[in-house]
Coordinates of C-alpha atoms in Angstrom, one line a residue:
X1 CA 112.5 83.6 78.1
X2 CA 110.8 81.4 80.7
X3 CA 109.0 82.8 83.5
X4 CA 111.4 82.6 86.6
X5 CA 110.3 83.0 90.7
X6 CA 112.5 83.9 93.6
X7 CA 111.7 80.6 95.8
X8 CA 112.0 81.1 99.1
X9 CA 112.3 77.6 100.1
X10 CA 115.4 77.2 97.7
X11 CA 116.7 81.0 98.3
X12 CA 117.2 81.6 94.4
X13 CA 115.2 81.9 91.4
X14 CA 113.8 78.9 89.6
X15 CA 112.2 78.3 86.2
X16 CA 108.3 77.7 86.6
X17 CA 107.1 74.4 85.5
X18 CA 103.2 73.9 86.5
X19 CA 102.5 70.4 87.9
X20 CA 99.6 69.9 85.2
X21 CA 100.3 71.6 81.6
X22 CA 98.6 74.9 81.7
X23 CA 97.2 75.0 85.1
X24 CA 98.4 76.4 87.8
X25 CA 97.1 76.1 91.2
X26 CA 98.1 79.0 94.0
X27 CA 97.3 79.4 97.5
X28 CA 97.2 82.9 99.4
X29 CA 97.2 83.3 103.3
X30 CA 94.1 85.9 103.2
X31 CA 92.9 87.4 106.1
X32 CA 92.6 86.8 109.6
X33 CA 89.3 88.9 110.4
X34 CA 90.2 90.0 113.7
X35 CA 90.4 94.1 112.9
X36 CA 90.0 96.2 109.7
X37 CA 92.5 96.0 107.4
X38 CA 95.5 98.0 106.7
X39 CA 98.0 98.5 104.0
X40 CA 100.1 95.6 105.5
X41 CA 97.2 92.9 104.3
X42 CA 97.1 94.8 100.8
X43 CA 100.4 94.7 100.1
X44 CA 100.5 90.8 100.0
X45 CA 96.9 91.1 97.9
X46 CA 98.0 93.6 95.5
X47 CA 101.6 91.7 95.0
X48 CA 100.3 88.3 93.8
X49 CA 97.2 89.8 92.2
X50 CA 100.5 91.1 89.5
X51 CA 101.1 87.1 89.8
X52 CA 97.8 86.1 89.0
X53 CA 97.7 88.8 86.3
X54 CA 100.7 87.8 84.9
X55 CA 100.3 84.2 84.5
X56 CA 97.1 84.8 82.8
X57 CA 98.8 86.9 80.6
X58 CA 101.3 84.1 79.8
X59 CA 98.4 82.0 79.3
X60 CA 97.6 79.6 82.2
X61 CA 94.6 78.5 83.7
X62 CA 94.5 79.9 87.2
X63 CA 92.7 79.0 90.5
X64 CA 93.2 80.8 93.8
X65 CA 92.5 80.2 96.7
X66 CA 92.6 82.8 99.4
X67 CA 91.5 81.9 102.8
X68 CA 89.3 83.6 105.5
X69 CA 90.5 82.7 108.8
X70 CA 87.2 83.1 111.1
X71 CA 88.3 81.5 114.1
X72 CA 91.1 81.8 116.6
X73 CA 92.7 83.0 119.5
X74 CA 92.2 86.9 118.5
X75 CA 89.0 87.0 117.5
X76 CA 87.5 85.5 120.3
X77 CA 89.4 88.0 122.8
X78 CA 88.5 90.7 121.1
X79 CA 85.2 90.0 120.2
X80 CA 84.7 89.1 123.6
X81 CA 86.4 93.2 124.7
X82 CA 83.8 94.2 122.7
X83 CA 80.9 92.1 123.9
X84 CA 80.0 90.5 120.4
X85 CA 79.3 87.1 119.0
X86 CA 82.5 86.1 117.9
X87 CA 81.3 84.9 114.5
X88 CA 79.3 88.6 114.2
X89 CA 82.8 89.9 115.1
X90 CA 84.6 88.2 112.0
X91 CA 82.0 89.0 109.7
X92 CA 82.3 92.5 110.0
X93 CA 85.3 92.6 109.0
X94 CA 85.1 90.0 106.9
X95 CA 83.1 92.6 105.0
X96 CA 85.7 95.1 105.5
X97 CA 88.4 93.1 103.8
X98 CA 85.9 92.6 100.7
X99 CA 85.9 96.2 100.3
X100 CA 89.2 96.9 100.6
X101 CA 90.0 94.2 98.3
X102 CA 87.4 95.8 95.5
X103 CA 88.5 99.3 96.3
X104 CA 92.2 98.2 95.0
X105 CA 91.3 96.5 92.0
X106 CA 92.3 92.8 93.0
X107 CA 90.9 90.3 91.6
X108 CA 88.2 88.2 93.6
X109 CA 90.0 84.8 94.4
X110 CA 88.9 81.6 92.2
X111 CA 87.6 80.2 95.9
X112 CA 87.2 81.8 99.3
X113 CA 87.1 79.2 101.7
X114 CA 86.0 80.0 105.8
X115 CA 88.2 77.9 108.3
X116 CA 85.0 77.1 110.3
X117 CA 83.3 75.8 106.8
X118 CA 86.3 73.1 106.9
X119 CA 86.1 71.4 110.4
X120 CA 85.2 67.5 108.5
X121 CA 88.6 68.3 106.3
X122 CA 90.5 69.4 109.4
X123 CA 89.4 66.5 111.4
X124 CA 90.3 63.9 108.5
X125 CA 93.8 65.7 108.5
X126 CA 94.7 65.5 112.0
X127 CA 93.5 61.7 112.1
X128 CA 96.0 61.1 109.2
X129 CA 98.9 62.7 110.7
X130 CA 98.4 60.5 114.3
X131 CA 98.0 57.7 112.3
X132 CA 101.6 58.2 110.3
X133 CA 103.0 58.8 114.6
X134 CA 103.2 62.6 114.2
X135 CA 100.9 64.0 116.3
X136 CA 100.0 62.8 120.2
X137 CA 96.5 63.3 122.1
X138 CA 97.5 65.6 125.1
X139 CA 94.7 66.5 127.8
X140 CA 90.9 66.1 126.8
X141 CA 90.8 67.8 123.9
X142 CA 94.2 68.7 122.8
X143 CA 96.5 67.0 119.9
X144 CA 99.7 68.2 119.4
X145 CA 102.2 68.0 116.7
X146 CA 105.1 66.3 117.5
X147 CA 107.9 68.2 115.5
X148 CA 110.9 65.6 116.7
X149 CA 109.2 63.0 114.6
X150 CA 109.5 64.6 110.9
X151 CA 112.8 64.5 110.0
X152 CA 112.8 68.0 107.4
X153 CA 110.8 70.1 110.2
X154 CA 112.5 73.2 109.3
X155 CA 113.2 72.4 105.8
X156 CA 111.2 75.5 104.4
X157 CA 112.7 78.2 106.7
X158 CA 116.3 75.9 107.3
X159 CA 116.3 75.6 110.1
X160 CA 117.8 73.1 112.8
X161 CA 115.2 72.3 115.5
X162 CA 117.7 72.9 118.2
X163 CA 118.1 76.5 116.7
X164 CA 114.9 77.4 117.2
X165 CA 113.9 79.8 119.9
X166 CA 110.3 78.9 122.2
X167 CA 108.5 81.0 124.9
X168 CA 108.5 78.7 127.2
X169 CA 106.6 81.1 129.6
X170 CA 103.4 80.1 127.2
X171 CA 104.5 76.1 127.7
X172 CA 101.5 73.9 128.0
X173 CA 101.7 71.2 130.5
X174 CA 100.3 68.5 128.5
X175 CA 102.8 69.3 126.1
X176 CA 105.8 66.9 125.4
X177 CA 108.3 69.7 123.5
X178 CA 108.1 73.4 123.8
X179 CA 108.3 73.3 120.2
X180 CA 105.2 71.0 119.4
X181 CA 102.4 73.0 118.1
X182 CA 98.5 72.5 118.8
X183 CA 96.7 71.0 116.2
X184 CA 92.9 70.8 117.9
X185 CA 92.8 73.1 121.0
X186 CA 90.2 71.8 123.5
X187 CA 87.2 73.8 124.6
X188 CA 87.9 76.7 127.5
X189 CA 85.2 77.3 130.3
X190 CA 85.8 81.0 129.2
X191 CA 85.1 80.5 126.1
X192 CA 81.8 80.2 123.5
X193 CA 80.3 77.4 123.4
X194 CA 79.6 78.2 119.6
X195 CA 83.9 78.2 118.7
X196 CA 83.9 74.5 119.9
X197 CA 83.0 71.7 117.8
X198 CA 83.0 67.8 118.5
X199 CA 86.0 65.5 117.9
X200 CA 87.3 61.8 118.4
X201 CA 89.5 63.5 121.0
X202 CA 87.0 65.8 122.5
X203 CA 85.0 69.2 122.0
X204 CA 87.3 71.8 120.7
X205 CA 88.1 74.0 118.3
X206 CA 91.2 73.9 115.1
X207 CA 94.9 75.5 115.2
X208 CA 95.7 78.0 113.2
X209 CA 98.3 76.1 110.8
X210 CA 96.2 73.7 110.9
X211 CA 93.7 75.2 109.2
X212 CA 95.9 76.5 106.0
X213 CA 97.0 72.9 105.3
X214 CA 93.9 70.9 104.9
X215 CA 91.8 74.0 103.0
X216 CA 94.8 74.1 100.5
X217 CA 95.0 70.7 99.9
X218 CA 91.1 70.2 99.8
X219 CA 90.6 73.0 96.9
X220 CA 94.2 72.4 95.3
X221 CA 94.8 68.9 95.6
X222 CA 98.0 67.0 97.8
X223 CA 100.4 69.2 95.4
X224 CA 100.1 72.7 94.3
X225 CA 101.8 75.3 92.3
X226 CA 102.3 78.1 94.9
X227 CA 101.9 78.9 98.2
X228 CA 101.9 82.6 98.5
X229 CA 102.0 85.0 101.6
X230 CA 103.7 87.6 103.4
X231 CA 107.3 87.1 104.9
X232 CA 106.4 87.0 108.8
X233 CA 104.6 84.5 107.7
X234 CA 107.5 82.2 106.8
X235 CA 108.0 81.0 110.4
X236 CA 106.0 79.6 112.2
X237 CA 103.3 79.4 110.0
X238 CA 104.6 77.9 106.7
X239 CA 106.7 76.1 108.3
X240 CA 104.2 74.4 110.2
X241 CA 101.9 74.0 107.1
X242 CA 104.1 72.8 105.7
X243 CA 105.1 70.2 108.3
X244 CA 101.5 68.9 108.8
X245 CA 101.0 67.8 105.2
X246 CA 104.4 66.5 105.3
X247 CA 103.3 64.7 108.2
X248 CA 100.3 63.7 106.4
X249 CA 102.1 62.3 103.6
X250 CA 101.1 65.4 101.0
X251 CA 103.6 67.0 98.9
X252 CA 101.9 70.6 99.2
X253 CA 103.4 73.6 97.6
X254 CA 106.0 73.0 95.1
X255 CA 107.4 76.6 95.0
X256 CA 107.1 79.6 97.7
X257 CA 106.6 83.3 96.9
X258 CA 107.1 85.4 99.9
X259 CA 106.3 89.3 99.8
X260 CA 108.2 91.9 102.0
X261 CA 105.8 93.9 104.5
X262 CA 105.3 97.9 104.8
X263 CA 107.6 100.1 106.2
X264 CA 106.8 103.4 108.3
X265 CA 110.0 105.7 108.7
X266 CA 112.1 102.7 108.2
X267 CA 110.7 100.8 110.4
X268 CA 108.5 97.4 110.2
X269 CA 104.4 99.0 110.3
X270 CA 103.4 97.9 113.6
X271 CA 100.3 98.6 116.4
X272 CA 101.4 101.6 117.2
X273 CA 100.2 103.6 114.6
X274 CA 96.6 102.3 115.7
X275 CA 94.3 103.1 112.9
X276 CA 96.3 105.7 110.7
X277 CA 97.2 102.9 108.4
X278 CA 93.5 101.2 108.1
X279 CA 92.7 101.5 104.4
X280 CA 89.4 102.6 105.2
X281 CA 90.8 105.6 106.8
X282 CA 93.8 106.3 104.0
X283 CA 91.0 105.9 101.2
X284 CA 90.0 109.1 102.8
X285 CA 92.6 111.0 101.6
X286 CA 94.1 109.0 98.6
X287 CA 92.5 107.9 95.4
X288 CA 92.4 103.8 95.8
X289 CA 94.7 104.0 92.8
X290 CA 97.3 105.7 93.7
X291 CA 97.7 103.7 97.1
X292 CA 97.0 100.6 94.8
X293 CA 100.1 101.6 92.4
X294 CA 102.2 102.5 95.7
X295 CA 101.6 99.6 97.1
X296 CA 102.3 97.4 93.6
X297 CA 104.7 98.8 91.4
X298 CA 107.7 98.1 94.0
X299 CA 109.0 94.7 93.9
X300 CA 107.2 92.4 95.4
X301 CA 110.3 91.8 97.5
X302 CA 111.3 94.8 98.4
X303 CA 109.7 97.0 101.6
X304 CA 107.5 99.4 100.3
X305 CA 108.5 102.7 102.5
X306 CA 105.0 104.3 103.2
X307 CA 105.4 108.0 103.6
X308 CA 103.6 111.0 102.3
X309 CA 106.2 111.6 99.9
X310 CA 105.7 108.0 98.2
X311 CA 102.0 108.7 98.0
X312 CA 102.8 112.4 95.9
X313 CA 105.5 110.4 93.6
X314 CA 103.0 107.7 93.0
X315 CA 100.3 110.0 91.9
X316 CA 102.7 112.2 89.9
X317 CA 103.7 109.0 87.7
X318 CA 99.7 107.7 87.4
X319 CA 98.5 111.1 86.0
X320 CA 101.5 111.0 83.5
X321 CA 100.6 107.6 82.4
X322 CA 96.7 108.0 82.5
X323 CA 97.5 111.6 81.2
X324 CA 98.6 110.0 77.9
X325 CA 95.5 107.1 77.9
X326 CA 93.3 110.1 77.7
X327 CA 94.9 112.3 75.2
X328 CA 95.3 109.1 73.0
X329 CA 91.5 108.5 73.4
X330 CA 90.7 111.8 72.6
X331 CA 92.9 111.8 69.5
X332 CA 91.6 108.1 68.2
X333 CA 89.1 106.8 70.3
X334 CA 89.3 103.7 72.7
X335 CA 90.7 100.8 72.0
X336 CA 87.9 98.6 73.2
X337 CA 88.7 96.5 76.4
X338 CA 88.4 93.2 74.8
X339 CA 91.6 93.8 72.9
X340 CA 93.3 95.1 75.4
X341 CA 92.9 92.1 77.0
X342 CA 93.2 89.6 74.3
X343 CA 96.7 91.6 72.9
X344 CA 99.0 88.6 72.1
X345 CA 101.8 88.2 74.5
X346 CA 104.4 89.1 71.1
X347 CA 103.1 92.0 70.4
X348 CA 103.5 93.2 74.0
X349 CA 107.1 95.2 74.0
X350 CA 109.9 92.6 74.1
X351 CA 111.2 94.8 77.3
X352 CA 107.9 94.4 79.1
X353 CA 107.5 90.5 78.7
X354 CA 111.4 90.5 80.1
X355 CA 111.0 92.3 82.9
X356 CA 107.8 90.5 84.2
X357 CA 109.5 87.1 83.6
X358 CA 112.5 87.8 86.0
X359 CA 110.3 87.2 88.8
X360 CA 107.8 90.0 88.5
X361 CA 110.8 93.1 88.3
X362 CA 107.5 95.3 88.4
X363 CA 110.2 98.5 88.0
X364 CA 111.6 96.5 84.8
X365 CA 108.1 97.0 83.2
X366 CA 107.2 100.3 84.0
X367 CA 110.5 101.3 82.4
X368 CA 108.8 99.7 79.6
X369 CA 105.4 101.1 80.0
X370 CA 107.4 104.8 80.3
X371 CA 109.2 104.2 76.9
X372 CA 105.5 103.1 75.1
X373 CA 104.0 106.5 76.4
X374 CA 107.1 108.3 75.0
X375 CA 106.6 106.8 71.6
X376 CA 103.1 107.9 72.2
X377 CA 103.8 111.0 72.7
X378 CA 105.6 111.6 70.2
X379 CA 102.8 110.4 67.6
X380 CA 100.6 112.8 69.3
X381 CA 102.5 115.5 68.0
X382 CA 103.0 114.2 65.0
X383 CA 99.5 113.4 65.0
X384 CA 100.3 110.2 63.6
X385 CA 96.8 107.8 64.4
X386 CA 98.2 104.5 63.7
X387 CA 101.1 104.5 66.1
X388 CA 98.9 106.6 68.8
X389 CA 96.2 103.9 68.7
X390 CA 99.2 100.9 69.1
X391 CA 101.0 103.3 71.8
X392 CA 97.2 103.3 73.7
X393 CA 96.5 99.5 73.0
X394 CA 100.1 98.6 74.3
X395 CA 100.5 100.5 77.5
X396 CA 97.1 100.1 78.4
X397 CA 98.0 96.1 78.1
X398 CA 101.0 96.3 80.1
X399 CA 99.1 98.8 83.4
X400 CA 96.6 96.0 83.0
X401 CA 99.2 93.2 84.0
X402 CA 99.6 95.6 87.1
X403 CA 96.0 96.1 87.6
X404 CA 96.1 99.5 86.8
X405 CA 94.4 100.2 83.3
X406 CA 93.4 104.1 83.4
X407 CA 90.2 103.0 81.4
X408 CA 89.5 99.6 83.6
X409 CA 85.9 99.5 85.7
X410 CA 87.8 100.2 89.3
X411 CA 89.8 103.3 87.6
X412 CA 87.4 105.0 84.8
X413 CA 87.0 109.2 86.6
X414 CA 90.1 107.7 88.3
X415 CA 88.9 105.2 90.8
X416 CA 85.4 106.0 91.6
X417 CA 82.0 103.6 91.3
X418 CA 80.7 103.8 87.3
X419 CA 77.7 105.5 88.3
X420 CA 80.3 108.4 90.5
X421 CA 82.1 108.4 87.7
X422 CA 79.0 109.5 84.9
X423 CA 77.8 112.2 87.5
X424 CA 81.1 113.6 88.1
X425 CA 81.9 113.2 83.9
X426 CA 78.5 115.0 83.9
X427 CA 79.1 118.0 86.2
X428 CA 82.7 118.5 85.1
X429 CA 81.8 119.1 81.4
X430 CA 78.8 121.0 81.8
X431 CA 80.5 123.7 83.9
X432 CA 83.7 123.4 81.3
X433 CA 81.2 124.0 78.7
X434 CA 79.5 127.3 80.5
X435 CA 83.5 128.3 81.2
X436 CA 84.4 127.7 77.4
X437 CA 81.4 129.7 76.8
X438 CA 82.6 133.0 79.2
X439 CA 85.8 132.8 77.7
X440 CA 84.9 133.0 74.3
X441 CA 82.8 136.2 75.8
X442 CA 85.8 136.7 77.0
X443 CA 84.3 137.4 80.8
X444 CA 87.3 136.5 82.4
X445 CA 86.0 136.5 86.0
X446 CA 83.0 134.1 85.2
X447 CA 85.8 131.7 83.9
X448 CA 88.3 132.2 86.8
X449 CA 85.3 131.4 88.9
X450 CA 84.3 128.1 87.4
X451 CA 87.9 126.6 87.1
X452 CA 88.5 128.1 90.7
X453 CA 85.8 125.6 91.8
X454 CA 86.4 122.9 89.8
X455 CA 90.3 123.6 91.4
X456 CA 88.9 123.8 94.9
X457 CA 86.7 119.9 94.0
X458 CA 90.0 118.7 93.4
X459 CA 89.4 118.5 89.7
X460 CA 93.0 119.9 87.3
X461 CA 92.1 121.9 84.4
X462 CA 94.9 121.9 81.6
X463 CA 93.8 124.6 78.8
X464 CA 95.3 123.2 75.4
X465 CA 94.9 124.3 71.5
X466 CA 92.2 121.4 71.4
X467 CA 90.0 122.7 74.4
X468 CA 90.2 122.0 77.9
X469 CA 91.0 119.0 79.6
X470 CA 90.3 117.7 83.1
X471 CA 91.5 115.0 85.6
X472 CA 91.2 114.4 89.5
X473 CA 94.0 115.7 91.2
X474 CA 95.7 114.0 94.5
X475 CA 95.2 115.5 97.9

């Protein structure tokens, strides 16, 4: 079976067919570093990190490019609120994004290019789209977009320009169409000197759409693979993206993959629930991987429903599956990583592969991944090694695809830094050790005491006929 995507420009799924044999090319709209992040940016990251796996897994060659948008309207009112540079205001949270990223096991991205590194690219892009009479000079400083001129503006999102809706409140003067869009913004009195930059049409500074289009191109080339992103993103941005390289005579993305954002209560996430859903603050309170496999075992199309209760299901279905990693471990060692992730796609269950090539049908595979630990299971009762050791291999091959290996670096002590992970190893098993000890004097109270504190660190004890076993719990 071929790997198949829901694109969104066609509505339906299509076959993949990489533009060069064995590459693939995929851009990501990564963050605009205006604020920390919050599970709405990680649910885009975490959804095509599975695409990035995936393809890997089938084989390809992958380069990614996800963006850091450094400069816009936003950051320079808010850094200016808060009386700070703007550029010391985006790197901040530049570095906050990083984290997150890291803390949720994705990926780094093959590049990671900085809208204000790409001005000379921006400038040769906007030159080539006047040049091809898509784009007028408005006052000193402004060029605009004209979107009457390109005959599929709209194409991507289908829709007819005269069906599409424009504050005209926000109408600039020097404008020609409300729905024309700025492609170089001229300088403000109220503004930095520093977010302004020279032009052939006068000191300024880059549109936002403009910015995707020529950094994509530039790393990916006139035609790419993918261009991924998160489904308010569809229109105006993509659409205008889209437009500009049209405009510029580049084919740009060949197939779109579009992810469905958070919901809160059923309801779109939105400003009102100020910081509550920063991941810096929700990392408080819940293991990185089980907010990582909340946010990325639903369908990358589908809303993920944010609650409390999604967060207990999630980490009641990670301990059963890294339950049976360890118990398989214990009963025939580790299957060393390098296998794991060299396993041929074949030997992968038949189930699995299906599932992940109808469009990433994430809930497809971890009916798979269930049935593997079942089988495992079952050999660890029978205490039968070889299929235990195949059981371990293959699920922990399939949980890798979704970035979510028990025994991978961001999970090992269940999603702590290594060197957390060996002291908290270290401390857990020396005071099972001293409680395995009062048992066997059999001074009950001493061993009440030590699993009551381990309990009260967060850490579950399970007694069983080989010894005691321990994993974090979540709170």
């Amino acid at each position: 079976m071929s790997f198949e995507i829901y694109d969104s420009s066609y509505r339906s799924n299509r076959e993949f067919v990489p533009i060069h044999e064995g590459k693939v090319g995929i851009y990501l709209c990564g963050a605009t570093v205006q604020g920390a992040p919050h599970i709405g940016h990680m649910r885009s990251s975490v959804a095509f990190d599975v695409l990035v796996r995936w393809l890997k897994k089938l084989g390809y060659d992958v380069a990614l490019v996800r963006n850091v948008t450094d400069i816009d309207d936003k950051i320079l009112a808010k850094s200016a609120e808060a009386d700070r540079p703007w550029w010391a205001w985006g790197y901040r949270f530049e570095h906050e994004f990083t984290h997150a990223y890291e803390a949720l096991g994705v990926l780094s991205p093959t590049y990671e290019p900085h809208a204000t590194g790409h001005i000379t690219q921006m400038l040769h892009l906007i030159q080539e789209i006047i040049d091809n009479g898509h784009a007028y000079v408005g006052n000193p400083g402004n060029v605009y977009f004209d979107v009457s001129s390109l005959k599929d503006y709209g194409s991507l999102t289908r829709q007819s320009l005269s069906h599409m809706v424009v504050d005209e409140t926000e109408m600039e003067p020097d404008k020609r169409n409300p729905h024309d869009f700025a492609l170089w913004k001229a300088h403000k009195p109220s503004e930095p000197e520093t977010a302004s930059w020279d032009s052939p049409w006068g000191r300024g500074r880059p549109g936002w759409h403009l910015e995707c289009t020529a950094m994509s191109t530039h790393y990916l080339g006139d035609e790419f693979d993918i261009h991924a992103g998160g489904i308010d993103l569809r229109f105006p941005h993509h659409e205008n993206e889209q437009a500009q390289a049209h405009a510029a005579g580049r084919r740009f993305a060949k197939q779109w993959m579009h992810n469905a954002w958070v919901t809160v209560k059923g309801e779109k996430m939105g400003k009102s629930l100020g910081n509550a859903l920063e991941v810096e603050n929700i990392l408080k309170e819940v293991p990185a991987v089980v907010l990582r496999f909340a946010l990325g075992t639903v369908h990358y199309r589908s809303t993920v429903e944010y609650s409390p209760e999604t967060l207990a299901e999630a980490a009641a279905v990670w301990e059963r599956l890294a339950g049976f990693v360890d118990r398989a471990v214990d009963a025939v060692e580790e299957v060393p990583a390098e296998e794991v992730a060299q396993i041929p796609l074949e030997d992968l269950p038949e189930a699995f592969v299906e599932a992940m090539n109808d469009d990433l049908n994430v809930s497809g595979a971890l009916a798979a991944i269930h049935e593997e630990v079942r089988r495992g299971n079952n050999a660890l009762a029978e205490r039968d090694d070889p299929v235990i050791r195949e059981a371990q291999l293959r699920t922990r091959a399939m949980l890798d695809v979704l970035g979510l290996d028990p025994l991978a670096a961001p999970w090992r002590g269940r999603g702590g830094s290594s060197s957390a992970d060996a002291a908290l190893e270290t401390l857990v098993e020396e005071m099972l050790a001293q409680r395995a000890e009062a048992r066997a004097e059999k001074n009950w109270a001493r061993a009440d005491e030590l699993r009551d504190a381990l309990t009260a660190a967060g850490i579950v004890v399970e007694d069983s006929a080989d010894g005691a076993r321990w994993h974090l719990g979540s709170k």
